[in-house]
PDB file of C-alpha atoms in Angstrom:
ATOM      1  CA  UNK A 367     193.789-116.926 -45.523  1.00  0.00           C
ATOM      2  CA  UNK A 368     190.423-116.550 -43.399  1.00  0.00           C
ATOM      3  CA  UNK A 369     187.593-114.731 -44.873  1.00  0.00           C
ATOM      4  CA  UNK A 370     186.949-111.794 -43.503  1.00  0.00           C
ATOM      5  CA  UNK A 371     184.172-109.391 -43.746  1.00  0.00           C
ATOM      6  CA  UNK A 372     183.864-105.454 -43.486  1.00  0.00           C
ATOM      7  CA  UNK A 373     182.428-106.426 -40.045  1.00  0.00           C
ATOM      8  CA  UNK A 374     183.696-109.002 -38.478  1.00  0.00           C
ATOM      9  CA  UNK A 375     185.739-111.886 -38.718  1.00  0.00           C
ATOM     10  CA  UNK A 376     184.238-115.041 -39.590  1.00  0.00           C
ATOM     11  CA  UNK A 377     186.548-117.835 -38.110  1.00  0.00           C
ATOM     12  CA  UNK A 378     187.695-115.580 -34.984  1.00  0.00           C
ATOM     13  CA  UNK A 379     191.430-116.365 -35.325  1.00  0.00           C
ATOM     14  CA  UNK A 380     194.204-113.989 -33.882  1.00  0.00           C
ATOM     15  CA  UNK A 381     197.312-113.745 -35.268  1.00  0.00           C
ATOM     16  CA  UNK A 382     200.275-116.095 -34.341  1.00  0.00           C
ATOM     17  CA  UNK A 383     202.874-114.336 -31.645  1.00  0.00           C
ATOM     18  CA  UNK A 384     205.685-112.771 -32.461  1.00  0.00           C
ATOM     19  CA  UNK A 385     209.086-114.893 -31.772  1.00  0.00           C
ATOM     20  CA  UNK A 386     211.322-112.221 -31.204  1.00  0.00           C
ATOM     21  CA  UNK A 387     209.326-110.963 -28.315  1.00  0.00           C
ATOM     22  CA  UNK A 388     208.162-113.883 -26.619  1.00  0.00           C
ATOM     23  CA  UNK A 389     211.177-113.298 -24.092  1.00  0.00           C
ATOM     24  CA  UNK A 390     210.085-110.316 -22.787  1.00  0.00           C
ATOM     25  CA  UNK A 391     207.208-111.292 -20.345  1.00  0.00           C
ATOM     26  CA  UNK A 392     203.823-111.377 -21.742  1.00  0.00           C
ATOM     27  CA  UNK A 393     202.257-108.468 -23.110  1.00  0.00           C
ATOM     28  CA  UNK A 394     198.664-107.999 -23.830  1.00  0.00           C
ATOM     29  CA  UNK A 395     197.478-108.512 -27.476  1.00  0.00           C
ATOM     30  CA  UNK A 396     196.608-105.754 -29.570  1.00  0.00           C
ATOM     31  CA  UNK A 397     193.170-104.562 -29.068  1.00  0.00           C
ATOM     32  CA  UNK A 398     191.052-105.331 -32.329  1.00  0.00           C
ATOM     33  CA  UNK A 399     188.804-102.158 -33.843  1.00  0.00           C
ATOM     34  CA  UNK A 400     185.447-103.689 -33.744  1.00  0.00           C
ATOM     35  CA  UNK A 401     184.567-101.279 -36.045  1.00  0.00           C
ATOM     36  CA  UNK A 402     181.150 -98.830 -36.165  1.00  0.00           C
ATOM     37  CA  UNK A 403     178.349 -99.428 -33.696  1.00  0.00           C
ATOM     38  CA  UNK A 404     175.670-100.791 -35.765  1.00  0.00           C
ATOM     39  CA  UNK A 405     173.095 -98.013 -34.560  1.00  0.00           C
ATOM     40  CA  UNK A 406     175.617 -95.249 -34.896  1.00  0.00           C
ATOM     41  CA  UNK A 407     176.460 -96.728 -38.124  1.00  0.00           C
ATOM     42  CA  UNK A 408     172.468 -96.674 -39.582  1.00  0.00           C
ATOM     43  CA  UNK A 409     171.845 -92.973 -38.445  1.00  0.00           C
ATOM     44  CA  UNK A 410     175.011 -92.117 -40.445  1.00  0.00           C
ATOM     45  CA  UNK A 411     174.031 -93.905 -43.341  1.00  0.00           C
ATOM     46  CA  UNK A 412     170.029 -92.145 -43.352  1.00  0.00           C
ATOM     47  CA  UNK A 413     171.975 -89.205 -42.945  1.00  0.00           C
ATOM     48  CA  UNK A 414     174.040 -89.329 -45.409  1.00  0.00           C
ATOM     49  CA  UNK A 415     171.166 -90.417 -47.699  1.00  0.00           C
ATOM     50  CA  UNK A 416     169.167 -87.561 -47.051  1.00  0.00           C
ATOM     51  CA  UNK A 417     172.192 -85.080 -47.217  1.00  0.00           C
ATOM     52  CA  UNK A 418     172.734 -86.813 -50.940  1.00  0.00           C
ATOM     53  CA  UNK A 419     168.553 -86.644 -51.399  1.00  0.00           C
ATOM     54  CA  UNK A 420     169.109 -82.826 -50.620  1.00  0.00           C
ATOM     55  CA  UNK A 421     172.122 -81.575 -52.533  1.00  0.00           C
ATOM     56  CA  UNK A 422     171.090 -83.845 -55.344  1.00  0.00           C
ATOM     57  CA  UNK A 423     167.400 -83.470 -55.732  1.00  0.00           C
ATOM     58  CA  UNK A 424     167.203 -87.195 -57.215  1.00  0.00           C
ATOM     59  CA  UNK A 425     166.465 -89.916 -54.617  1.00  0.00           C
ATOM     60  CA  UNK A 426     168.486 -92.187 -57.711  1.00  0.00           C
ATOM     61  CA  UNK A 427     171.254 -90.311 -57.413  1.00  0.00           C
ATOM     62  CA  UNK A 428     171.335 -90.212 -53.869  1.00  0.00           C
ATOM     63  CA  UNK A 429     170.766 -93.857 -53.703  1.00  0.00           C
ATOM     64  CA  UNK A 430     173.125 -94.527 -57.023  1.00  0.00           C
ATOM     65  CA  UNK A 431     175.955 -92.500 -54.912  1.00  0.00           C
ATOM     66  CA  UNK A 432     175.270 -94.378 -51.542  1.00  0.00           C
ATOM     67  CA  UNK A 433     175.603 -97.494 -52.943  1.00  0.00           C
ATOM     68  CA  UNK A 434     178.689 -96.851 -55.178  1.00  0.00           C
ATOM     69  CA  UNK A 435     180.240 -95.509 -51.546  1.00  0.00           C
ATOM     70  CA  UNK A 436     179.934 -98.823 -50.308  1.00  0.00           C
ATOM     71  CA  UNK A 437     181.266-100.655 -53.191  1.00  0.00           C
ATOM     72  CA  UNK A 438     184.118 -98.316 -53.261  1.00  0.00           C
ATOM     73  CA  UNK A 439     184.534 -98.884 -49.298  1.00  0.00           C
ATOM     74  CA  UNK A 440     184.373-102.520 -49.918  1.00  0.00           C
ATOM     75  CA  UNK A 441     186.972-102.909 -52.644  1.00  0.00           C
ATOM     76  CA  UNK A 442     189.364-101.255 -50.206  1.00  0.00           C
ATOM     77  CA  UNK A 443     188.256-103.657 -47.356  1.00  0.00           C
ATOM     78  CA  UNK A 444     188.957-106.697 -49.740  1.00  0.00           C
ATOM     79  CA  UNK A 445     192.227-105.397 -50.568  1.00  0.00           C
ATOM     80  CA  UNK A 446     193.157-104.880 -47.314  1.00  0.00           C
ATOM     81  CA  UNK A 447     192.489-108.519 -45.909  1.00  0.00           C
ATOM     82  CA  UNK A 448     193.833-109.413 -48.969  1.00  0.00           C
ATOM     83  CA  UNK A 449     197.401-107.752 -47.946  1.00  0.00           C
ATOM     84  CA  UNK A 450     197.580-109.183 -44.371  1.00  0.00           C
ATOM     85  CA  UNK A 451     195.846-105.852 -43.288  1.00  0.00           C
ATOM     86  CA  UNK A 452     192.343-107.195 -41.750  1.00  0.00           C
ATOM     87  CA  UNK A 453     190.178-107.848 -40.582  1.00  0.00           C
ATOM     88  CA  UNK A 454     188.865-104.265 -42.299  1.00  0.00           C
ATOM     89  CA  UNK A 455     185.973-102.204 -41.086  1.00  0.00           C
ATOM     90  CA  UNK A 456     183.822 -99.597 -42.953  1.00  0.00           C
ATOM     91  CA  UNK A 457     183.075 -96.683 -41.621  1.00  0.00           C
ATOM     92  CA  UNK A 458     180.048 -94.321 -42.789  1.00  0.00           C
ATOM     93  CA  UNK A 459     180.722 -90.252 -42.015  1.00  0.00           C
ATOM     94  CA  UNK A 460     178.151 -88.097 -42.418  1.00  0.00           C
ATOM     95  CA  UNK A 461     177.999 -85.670 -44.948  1.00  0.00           C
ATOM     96  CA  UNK A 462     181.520 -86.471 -46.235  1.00  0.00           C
ATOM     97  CA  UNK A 463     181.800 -90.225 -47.328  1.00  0.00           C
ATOM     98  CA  UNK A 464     182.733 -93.246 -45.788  1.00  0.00           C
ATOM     99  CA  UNK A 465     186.138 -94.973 -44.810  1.00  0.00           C
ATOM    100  CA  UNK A 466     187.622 -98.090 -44.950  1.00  0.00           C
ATOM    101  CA  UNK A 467     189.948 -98.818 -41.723  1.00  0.00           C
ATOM    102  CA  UNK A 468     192.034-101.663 -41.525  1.00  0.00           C
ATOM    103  CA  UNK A 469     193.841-103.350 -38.041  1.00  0.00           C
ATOM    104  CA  UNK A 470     197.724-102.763 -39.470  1.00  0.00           C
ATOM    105  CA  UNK A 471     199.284-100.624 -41.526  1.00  0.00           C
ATOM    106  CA  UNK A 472     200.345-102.275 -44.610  1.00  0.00           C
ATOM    107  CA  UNK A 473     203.404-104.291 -44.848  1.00  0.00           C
ATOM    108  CA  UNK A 474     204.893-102.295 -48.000  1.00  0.00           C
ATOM    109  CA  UNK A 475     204.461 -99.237 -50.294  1.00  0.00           C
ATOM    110  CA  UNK A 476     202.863-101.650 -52.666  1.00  0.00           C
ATOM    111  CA  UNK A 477     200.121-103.026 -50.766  1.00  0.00           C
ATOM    112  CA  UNK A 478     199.205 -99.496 -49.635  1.00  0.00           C
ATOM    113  CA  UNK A 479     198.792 -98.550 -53.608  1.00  0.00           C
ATOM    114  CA  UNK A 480     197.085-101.364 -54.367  1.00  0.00           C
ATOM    115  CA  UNK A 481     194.789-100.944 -51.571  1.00  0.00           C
ATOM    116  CA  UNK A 482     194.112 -97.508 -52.609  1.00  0.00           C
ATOM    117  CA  UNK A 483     193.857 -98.443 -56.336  1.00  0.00           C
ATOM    118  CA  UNK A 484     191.479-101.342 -55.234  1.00  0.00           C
ATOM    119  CA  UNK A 485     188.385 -98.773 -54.106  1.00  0.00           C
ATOM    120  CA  UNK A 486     187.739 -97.283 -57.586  1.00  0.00           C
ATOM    121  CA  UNK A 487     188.356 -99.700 -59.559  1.00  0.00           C
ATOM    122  CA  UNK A 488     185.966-102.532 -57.497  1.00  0.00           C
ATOM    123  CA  UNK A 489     183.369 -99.593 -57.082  1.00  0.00           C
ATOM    124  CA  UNK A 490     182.588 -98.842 -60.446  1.00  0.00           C
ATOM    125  CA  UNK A 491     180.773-102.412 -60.226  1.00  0.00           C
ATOM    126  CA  UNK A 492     178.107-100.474 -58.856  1.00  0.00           C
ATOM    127  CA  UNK A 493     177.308 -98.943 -61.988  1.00  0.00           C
ATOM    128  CA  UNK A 494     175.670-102.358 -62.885  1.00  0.00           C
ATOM    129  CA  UNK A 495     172.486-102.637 -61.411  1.00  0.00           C
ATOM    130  CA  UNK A 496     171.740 -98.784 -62.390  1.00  0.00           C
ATOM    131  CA  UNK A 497     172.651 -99.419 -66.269  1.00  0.00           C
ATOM    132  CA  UNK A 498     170.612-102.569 -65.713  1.00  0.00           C
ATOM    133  CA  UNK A 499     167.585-100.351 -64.792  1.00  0.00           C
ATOM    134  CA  UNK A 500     168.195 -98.071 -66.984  1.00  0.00           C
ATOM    135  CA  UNK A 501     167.828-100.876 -69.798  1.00  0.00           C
ATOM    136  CA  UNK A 502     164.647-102.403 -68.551  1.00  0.00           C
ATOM    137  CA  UNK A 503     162.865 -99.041 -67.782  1.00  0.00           C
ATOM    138  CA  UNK A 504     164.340 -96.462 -70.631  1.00  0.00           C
ATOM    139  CA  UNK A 505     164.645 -93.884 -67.254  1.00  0.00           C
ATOM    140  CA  UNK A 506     167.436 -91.510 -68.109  1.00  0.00           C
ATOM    141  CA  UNK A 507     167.961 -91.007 -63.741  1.00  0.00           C
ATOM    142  CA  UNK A 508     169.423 -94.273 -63.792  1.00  0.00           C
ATOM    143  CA  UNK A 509     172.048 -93.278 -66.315  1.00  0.00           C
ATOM    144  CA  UNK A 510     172.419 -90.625 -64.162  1.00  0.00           C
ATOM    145  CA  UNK A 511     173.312 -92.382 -60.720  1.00  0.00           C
ATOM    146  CA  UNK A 512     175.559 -94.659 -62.786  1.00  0.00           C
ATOM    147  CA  UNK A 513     177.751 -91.464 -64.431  1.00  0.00           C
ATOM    148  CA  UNK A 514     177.672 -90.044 -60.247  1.00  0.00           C
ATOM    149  CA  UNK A 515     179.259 -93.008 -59.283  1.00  0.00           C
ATOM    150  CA  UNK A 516     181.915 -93.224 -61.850  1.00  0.00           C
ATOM    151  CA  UNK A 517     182.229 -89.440 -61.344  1.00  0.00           C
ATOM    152  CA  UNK A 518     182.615 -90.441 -57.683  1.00  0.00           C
ATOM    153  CA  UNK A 519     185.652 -92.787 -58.608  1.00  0.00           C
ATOM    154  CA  UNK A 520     187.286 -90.268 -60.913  1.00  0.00           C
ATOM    155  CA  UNK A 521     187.245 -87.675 -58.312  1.00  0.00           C
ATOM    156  CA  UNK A 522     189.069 -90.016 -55.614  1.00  0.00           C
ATOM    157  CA  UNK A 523     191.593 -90.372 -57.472  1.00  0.00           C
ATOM    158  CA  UNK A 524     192.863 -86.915 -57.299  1.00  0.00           C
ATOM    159  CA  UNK A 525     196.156 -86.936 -56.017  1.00  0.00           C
ATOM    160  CA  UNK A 526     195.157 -84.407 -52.885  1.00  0.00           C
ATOM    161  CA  UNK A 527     195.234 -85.321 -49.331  1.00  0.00           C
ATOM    162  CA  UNK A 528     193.347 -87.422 -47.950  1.00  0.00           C
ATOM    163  CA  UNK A 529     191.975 -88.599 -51.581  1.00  0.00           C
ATOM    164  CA  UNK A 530     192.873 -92.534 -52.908  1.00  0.00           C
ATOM    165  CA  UNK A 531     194.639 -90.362 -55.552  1.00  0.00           C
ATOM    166  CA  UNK A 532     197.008 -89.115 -53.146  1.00  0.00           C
ATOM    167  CA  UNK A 533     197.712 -92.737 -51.641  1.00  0.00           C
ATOM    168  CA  UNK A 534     198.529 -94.190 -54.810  1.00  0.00           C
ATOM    169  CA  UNK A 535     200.324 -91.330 -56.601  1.00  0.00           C
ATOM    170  CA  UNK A 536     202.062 -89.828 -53.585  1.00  0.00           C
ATOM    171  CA  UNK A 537     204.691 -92.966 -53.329  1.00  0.00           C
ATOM    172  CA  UNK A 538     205.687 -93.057 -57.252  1.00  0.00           C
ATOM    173  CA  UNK A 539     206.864 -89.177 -56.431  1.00  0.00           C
ATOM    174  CA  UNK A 540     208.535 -89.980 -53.355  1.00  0.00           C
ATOM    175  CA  UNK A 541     210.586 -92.347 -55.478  1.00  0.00           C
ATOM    176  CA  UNK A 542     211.706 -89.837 -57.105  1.00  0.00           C
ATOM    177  CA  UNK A 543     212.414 -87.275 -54.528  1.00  0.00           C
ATOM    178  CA  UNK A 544     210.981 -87.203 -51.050  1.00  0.00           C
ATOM    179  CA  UNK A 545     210.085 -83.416 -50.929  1.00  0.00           C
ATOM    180  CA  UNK A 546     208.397 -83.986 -54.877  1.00  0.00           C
ATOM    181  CA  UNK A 547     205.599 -85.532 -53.228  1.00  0.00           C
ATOM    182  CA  UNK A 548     205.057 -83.321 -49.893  1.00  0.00           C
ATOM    183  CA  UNK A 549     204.904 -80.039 -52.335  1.00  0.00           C
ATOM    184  CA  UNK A 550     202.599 -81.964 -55.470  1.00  0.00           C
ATOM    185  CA  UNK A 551     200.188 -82.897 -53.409  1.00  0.00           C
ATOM    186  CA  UNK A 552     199.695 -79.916 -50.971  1.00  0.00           C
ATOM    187  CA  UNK A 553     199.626 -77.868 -54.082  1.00  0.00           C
ATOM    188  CA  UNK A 554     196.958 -79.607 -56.085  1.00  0.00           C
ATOM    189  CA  UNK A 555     195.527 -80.026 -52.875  1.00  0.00           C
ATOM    190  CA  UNK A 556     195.099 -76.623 -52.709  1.00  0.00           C
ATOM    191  CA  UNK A 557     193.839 -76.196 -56.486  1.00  0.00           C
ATOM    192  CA  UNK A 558     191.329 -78.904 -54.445  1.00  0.00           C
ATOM    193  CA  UNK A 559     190.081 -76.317 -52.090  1.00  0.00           C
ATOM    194  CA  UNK A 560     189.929 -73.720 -54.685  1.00  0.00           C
ATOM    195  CA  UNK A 561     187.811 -75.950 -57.406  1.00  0.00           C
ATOM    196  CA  UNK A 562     185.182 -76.959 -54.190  1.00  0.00           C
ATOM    197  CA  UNK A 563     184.661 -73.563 -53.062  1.00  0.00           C
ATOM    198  CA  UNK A 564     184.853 -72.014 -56.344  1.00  0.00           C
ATOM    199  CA  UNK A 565     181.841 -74.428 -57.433  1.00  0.00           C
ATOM    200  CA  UNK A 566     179.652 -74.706 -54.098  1.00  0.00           C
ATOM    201  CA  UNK A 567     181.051 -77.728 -52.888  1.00  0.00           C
ATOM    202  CA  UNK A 568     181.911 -76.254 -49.717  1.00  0.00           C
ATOM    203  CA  UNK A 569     181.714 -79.478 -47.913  1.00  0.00           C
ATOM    204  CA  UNK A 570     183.992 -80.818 -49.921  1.00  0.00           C
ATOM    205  CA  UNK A 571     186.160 -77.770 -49.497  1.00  0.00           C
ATOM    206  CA  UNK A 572     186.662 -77.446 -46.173  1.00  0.00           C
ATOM    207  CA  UNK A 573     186.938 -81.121 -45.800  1.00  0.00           C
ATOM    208  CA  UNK A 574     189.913 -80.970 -48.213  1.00  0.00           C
ATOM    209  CA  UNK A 575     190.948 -77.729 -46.455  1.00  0.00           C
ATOM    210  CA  UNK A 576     191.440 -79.459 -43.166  1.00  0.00           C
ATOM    211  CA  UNK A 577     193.370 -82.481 -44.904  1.00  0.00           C
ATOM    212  CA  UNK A 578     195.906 -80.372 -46.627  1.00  0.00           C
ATOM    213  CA  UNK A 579     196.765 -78.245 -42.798  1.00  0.00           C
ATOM    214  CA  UNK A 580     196.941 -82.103 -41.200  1.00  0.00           C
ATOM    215  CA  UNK A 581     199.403 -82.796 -43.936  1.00  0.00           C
ATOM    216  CA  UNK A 582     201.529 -79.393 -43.386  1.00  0.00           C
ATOM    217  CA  UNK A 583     201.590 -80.370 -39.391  1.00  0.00           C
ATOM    218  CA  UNK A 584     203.456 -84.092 -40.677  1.00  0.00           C
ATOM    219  CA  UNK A 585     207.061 -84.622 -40.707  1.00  0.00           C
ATOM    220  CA  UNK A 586     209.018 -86.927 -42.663  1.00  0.00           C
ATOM    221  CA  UNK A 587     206.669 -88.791 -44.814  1.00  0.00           C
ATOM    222  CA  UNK A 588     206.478 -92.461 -45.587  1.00  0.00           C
ATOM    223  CA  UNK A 589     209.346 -93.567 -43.005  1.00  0.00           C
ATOM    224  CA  UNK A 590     207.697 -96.883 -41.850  1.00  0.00           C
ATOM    225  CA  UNK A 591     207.179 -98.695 -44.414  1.00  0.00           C
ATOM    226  CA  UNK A 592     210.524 -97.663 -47.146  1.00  0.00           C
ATOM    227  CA  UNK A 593     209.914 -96.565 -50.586  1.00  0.00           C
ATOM    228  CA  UNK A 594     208.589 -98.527 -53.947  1.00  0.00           C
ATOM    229  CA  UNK A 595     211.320 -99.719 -55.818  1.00  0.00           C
ATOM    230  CA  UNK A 596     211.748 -98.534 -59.523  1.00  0.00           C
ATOM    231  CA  UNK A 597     209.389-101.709 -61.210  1.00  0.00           C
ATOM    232  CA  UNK A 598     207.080-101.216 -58.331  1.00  0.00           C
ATOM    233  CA  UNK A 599     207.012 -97.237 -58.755  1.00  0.00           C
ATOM    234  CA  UNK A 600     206.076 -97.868 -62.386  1.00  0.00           C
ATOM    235  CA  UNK A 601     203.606-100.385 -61.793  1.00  0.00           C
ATOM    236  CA  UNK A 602     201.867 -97.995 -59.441  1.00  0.00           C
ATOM    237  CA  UNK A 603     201.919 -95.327 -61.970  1.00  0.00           C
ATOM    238  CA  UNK A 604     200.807 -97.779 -64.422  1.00  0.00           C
ATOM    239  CA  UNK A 605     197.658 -98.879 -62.479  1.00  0.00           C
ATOM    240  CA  UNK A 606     196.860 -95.407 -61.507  1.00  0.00           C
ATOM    241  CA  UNK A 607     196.595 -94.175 -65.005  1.00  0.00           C
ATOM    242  CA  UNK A 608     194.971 -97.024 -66.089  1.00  0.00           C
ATOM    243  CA  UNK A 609     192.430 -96.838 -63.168  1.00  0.00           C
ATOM    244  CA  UNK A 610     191.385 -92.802 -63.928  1.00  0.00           C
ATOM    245  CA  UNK A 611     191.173 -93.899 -67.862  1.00  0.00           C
ATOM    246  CA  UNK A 612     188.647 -96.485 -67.361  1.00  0.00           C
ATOM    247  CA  UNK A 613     186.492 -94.527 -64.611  1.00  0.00           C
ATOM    248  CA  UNK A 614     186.681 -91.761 -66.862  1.00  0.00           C
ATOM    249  CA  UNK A 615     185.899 -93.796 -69.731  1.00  0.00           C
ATOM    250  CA  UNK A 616     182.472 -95.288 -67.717  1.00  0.00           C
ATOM    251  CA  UNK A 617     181.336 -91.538 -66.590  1.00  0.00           C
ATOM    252  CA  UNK A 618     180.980 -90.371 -70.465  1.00  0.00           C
ATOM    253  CA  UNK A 619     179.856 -94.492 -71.185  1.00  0.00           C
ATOM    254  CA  UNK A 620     176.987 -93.549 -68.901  1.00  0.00           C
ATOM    255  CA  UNK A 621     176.422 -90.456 -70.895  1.00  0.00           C
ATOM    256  CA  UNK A 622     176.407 -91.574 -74.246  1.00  0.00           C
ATOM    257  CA  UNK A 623     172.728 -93.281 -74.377  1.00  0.00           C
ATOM    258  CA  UNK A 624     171.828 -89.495 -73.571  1.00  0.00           C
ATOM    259  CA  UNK A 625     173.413 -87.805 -75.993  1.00  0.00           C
ATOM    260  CA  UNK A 626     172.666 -90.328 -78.957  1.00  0.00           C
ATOM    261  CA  UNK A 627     175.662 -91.802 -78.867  1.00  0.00           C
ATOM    262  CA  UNK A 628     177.595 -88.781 -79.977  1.00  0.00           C
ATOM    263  CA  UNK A 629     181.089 -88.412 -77.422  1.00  0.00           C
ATOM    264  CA  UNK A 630     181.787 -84.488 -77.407  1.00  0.00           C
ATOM    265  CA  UNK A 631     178.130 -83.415 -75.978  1.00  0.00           C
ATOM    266  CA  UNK A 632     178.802 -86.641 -73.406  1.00  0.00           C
ATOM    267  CA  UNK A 633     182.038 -84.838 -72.773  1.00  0.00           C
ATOM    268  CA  UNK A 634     181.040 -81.568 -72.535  1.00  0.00           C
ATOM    269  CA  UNK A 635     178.374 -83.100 -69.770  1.00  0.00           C
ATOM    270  CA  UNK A 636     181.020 -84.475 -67.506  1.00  0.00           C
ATOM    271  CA  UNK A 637     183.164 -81.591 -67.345  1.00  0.00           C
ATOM    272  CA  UNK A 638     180.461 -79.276 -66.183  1.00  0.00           C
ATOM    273  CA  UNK A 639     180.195 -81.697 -63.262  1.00  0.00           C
ATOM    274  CA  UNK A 640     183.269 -80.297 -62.630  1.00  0.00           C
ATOM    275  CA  UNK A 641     181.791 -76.470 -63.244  1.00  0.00           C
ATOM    276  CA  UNK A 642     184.093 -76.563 -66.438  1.00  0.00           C
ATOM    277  CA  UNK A 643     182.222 -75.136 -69.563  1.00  0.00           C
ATOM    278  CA  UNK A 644     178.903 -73.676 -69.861  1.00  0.00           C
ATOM    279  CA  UNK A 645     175.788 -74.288 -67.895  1.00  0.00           C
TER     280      UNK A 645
END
């Protein structure tokens, strides 16, 4: 396999023609997503920092949180050219996140959880360098920007439209029932909606809002691609719980240092990032 970048690909190769259609006169090739236009794509980034700068009132945290976006991104583009579904792009949108886009749609059920497994798992790497600084200087911010980005990870993977949570989750229901997975996730993507305007995050809210409708307009779900099979259903929910244990486990890691090492005030700390508990 090529290596491919979130940009570009390196070696420029196309894919080979399909056999079966080779009889039926040529057709033009599909047209490749070049991806974000590089200026487009730095004003959405310094806007996106200074939205973070503003909401956050750190510039580590806003820095911590734009960097652990495109960690996350990229461990969903490496997935993805991983899978056969590159080369992958990222995508930076204002105010809300970023994306990772790929040129097919995965081949299986599988792939697709794996690719949406791959972003918060590969992007709490980004704690690193923050934990780093944090040992060299003694500055509590940079324990901060690392708990934001494991916080960040954690909270993708609710399972709520359009949310990695959703993508990986939303196929071990189906195996079980088709409908089980169209009513779970509109309803805790409601409880979504409710948590992010019921705590200020109205961005996030209405951003949710909108995904859940889009979902409500869909039909059948999930009909190109089939449905895991039973090993592969457990797998996924294997890896998913696995996953939201260890990003969980690094937001209170990043707390600990703070609280002396003790694990309930640590605890207590990330749930009010959630606007559970006291302020």
């Amino acid at each position: 396999m090529s290596a491919e970048g979130p940009w570009g690909s390196r070696d420029g190769s196309a894919p080979a023609p399909d056999p079966a259609r080779r009889l039926s006169g040529p057709r033009a090739a599909p047209r490749e997503d070049k991806g974000q236009h590089p200026v487009w794509a730095v004003v959405s980034t310094l806007l996106m920092a200074g939205f973070l700068w503003l909401v956050t009132g750190s510039w580590v945290v806003a820095v911590a949180v734009l960097f652990g976006l495109f960690v996350h991104e990229y461990g969903h583009v490496l997935a993805m050219n991983r899978v056969g579904m590159g080369p992958a792009r990222i995508y930076v949108i204002p105010f809300l996140g970023g994306l990772a886009k790929g040129q097919r749609e995965p081949k299986s059920e599988w792939h697709g959880v794996l690719v949406s497994l791959a972003g918060p798992a590969f992007g709490l790497l980004a704690m690193l360098p923050f934990v780093g600084l944090w040992a060299a200087t003694g500055g509590d911010a940079w324990l901060m920007g690392a708990f934001f980005i494991a916080m960040i990870n954690l909270l993708n993977l609710l399972p709520a439209p359009p949310l990695d949570g959703s993508k990986a989750l939303g196929p071990v229901l189906t195996r079980v029932h088709p409908r089980l997975e169209q009513v779970a996730l509109l309803a805790v993507g409601g409880l979504a909606v409710w948590w992010g305007l019921s705590t200020g995050r109205l961005i996030l809210a209405v951003f949710l809002g909108l995904a859940v409708i889009g979902h409500l307009k869909r039909g059948v779900w999930r009909t190109a691609w089939g449905r895991l099979s039973w090993p592969e259903a457990g797998r996924s929910l294997a890896l998913y719980l696995l996953t939201a244990a260890v990003c969980a486990a690094a937001a209170i890691g990043a707390l600990l240092p703070l609280t002396g090492g003790a694990v309930e005030p640590a605890l207590e700390m990330g749930l009010r990032f959630f606007g559970v508990g006291g302020r």
